[in-house]
mmCIF file of C-alpha atoms in Angstrom:
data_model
loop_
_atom_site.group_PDB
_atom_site.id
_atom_site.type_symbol
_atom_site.label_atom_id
_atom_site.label_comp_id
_atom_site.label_asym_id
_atom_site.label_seq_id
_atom_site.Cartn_x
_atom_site.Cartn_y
_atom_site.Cartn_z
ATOM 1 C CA UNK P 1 -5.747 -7.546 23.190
ATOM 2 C CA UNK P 2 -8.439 -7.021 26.249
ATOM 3 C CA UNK P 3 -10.882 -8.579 24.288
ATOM 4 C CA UNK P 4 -9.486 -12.338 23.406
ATOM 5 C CA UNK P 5 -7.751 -11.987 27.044
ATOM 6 C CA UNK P 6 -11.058 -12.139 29.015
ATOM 7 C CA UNK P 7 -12.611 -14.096 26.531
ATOM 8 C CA UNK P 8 -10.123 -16.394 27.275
ATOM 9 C CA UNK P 9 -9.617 -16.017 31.396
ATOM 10 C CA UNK P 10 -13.697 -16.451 31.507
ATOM 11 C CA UNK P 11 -13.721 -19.992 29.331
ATOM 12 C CA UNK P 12 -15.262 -18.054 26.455
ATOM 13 C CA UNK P 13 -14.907 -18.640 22.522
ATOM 14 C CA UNK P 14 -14.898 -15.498 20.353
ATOM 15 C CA UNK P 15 -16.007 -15.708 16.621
ATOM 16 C CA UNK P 16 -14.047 -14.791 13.716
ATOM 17 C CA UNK P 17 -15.446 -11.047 13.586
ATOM 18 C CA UNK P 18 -14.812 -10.544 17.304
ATOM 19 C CA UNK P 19 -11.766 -8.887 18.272
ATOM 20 C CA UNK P 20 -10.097 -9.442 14.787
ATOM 21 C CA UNK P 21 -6.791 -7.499 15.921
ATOM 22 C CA UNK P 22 -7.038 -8.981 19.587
ATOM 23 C CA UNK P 23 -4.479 -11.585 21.111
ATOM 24 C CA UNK P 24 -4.867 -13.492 24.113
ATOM 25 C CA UNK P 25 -2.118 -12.881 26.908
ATOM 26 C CA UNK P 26 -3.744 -14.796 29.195
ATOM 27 C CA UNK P 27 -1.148 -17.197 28.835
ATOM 28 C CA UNK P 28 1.651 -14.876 30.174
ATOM 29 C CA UNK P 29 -0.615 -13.323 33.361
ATOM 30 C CA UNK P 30 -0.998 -17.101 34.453
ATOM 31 C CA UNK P 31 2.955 -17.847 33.598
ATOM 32 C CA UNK P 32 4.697 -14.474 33.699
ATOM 33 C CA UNK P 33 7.737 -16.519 32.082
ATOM 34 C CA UNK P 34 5.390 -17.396 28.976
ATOM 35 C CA UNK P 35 6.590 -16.208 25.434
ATOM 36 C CA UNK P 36 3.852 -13.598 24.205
ATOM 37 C CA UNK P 37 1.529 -14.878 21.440
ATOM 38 C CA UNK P 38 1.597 -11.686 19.537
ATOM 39 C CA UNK P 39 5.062 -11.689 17.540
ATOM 40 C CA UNK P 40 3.640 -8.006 15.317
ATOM 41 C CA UNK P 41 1.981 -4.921 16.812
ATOM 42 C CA UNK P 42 1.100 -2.418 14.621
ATOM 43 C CA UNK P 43 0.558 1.244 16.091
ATOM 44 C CA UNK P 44 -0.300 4.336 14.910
ATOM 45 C CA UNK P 45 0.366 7.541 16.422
ATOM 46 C CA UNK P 46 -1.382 10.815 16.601
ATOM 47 C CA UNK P 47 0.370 12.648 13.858
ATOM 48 C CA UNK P 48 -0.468 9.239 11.910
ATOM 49 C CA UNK P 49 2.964 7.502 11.212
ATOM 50 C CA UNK P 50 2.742 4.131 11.534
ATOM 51 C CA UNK P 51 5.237 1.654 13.587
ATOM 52 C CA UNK P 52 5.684 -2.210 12.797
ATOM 53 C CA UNK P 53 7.284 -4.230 15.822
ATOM 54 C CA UNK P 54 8.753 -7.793 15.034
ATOM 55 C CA UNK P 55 10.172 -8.816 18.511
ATOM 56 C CA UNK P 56 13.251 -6.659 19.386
ATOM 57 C CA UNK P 57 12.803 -4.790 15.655
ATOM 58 C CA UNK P 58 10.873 -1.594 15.494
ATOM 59 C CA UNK P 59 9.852 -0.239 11.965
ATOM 60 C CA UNK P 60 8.954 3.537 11.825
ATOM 61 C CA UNK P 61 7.796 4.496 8.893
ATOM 62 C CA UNK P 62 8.756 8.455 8.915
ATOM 63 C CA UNK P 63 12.146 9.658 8.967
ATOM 64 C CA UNK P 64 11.922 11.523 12.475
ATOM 65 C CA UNK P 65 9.761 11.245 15.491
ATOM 66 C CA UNK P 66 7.113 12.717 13.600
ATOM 67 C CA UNK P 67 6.456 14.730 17.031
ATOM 68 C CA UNK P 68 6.377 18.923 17.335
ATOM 69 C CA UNK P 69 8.946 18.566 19.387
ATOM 70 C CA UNK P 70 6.486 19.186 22.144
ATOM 71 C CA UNK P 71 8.725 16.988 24.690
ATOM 72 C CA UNK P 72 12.017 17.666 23.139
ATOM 73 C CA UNK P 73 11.434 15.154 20.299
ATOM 74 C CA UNK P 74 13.666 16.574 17.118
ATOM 75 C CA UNK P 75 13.883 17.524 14.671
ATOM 76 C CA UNK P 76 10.365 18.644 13.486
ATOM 77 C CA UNK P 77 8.806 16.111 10.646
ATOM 78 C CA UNK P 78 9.398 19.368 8.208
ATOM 79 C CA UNK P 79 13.154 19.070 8.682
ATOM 80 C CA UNK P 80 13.683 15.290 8.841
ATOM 81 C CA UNK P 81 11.455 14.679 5.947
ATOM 82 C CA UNK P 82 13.553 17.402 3.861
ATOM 83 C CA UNK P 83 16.687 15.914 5.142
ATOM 84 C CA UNK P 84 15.636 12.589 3.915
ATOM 85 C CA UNK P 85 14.665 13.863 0.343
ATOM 86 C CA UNK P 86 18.286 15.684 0.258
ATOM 87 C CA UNK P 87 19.324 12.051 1.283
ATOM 88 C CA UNK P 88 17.630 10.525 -1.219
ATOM 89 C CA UNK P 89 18.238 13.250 -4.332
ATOM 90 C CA UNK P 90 15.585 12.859 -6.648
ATOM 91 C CA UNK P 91 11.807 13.329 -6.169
ATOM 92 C CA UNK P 92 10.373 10.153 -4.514
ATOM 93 C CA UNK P 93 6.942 8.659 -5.389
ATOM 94 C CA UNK P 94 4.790 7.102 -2.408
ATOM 95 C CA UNK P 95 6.346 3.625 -2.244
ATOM 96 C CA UNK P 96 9.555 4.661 -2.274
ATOM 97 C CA UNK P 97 8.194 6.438 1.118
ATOM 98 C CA UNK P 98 8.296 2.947 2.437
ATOM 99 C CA UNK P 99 12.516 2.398 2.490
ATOM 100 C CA UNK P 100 15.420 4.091 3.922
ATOM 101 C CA UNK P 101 16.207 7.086 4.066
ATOM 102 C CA UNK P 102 12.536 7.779 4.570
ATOM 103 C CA UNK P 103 12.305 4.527 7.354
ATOM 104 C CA UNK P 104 13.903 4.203 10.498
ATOM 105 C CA UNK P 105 14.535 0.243 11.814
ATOM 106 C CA UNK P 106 15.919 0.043 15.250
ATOM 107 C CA UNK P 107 16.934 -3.143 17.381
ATOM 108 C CA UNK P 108 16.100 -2.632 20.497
ATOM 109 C CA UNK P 109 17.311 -5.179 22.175
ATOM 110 C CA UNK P 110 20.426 -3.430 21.105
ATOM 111 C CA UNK P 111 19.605 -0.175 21.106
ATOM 112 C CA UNK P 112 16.650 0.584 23.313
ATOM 113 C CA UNK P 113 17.126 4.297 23.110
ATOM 114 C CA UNK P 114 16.657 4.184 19.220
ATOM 115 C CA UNK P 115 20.206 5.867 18.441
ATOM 116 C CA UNK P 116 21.467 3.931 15.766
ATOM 117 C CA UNK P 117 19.084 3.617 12.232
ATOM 118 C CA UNK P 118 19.600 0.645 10.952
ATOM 119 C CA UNK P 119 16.833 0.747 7.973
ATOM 120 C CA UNK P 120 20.148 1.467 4.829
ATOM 121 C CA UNK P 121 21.903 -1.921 6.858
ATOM 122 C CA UNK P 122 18.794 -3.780 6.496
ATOM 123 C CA UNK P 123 16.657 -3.333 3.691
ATOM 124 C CA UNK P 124 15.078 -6.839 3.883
ATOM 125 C CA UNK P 125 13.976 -6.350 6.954
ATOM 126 C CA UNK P 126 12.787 -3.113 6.046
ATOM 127 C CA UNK P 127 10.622 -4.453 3.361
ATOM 128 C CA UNK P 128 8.876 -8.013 5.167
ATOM 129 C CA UNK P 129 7.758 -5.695 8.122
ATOM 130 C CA UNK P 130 6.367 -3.049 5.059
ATOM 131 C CA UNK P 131 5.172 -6.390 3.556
ATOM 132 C CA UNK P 132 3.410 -7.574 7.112
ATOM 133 C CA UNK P 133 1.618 -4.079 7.483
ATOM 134 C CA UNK P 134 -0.068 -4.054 4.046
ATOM 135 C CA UNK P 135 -1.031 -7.518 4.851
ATOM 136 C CA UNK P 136 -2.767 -6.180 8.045
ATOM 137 C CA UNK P 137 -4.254 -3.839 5.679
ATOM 138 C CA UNK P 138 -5.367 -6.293 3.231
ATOM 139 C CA UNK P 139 -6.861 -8.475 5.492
ATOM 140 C CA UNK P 140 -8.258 -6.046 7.626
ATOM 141 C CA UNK P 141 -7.280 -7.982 10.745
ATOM 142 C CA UNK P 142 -3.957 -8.790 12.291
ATOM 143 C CA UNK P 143 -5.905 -12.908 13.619
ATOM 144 C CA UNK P 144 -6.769 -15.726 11.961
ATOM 145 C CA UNK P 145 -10.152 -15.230 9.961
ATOM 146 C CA UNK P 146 -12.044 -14.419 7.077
ATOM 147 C CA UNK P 147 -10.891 -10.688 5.602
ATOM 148 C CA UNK P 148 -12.700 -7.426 6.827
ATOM 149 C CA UNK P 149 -13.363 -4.249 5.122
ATOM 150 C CA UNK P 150 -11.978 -1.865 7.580
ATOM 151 C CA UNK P 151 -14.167 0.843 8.683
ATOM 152 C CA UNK P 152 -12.040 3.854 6.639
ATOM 153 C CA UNK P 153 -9.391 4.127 4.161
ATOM 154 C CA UNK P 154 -6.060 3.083 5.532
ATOM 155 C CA UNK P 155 -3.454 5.726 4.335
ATOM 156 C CA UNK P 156 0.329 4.623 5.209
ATOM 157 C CA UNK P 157 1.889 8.371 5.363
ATOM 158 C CA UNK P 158 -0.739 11.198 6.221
ATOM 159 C CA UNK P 159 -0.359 14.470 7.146
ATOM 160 C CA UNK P 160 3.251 14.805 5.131
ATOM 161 C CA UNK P 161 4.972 18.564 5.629
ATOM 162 C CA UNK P 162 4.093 20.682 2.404
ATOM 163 C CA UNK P 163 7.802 20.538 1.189
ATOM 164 C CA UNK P 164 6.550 16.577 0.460
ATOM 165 C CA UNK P 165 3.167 17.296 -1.004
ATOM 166 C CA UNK P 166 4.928 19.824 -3.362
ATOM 167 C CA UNK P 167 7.773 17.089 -5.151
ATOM 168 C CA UNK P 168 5.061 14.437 -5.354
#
């Protein structure tokens, strides 16, 4: 969101191909009480799973951290993905991939230290922050603009543990 910010704090106008995912917050430095403009962030982590916010609602679309327990995150994504495919008791196809028990959907306003999984509760939810990512995807762009091709092929769930790969 750099870009659109100091376009905006320096009086400038961006085009629709610059800074297609970027939001001006320029409103909230000048007005620290200011809502934010952005109401979705989309993030992507290292080990590739991929995180929808919607205000307090977070969207993670693995079934653990998805970490190597490097800093004490557990389980490892071998045992919470086999876990969730004991959960879910029949071989799962890709899409499927994209609801509980393979999801996690936390409230943080409620539950900032993401304790309580609310995705089974909440499967509507679950599915118009799925639906909001594939329209990133689709578009290209999270602004207001034409659609861009983006630069590679956007895969939702890469680098899945074997025990995956092998009921697919």
């Amino acid at each position: 969101d750099l870009m659109a910010t100091f376009a905006d704090l320096a009086d400038l106008e961006l085009t629709e191909s610059q800074g297609p995912d970027s939001v001006s917050f320029a409103s909230v430095l000048r007005n620290h009480r200011a809502d934010t403009p952005r109401q979705h962030l989309i993030m992507q982590s290292a080990n590739q799973s991929f995180v929808v916010r919607d205000g307090f609602w977070k969207l993670c679309l693995a079934p653990g951290s998805g970490a190597r327990a490097i800093w004490g995150n557990k389980p490892l994504p071998e045992v919470a993905w086999g876990e969730a495919l004991i959960e879910f008791g029949k071989p799962a196809t890709r899409e499927e991939f994209l609801k509980a028990p393979f999801v996690q959907l936390f409230n943080l306003e409620n539950d900032p230290g993401e304790d309580h999984n609310l995705a089974t509760k909440h499967p509507d939810r679950v599915d118009a922050m799925v639906a909001v990512l594939m329209d990133r995807i689709e578009r290209g762009r999270s602004t207001p603009g034409p659609n861009l091709k983006n630069d590679r092929p956007i895969v939702i769930h890469r680098n899945l543990p074997d025990l995956v790969h092998r009921q697919l």
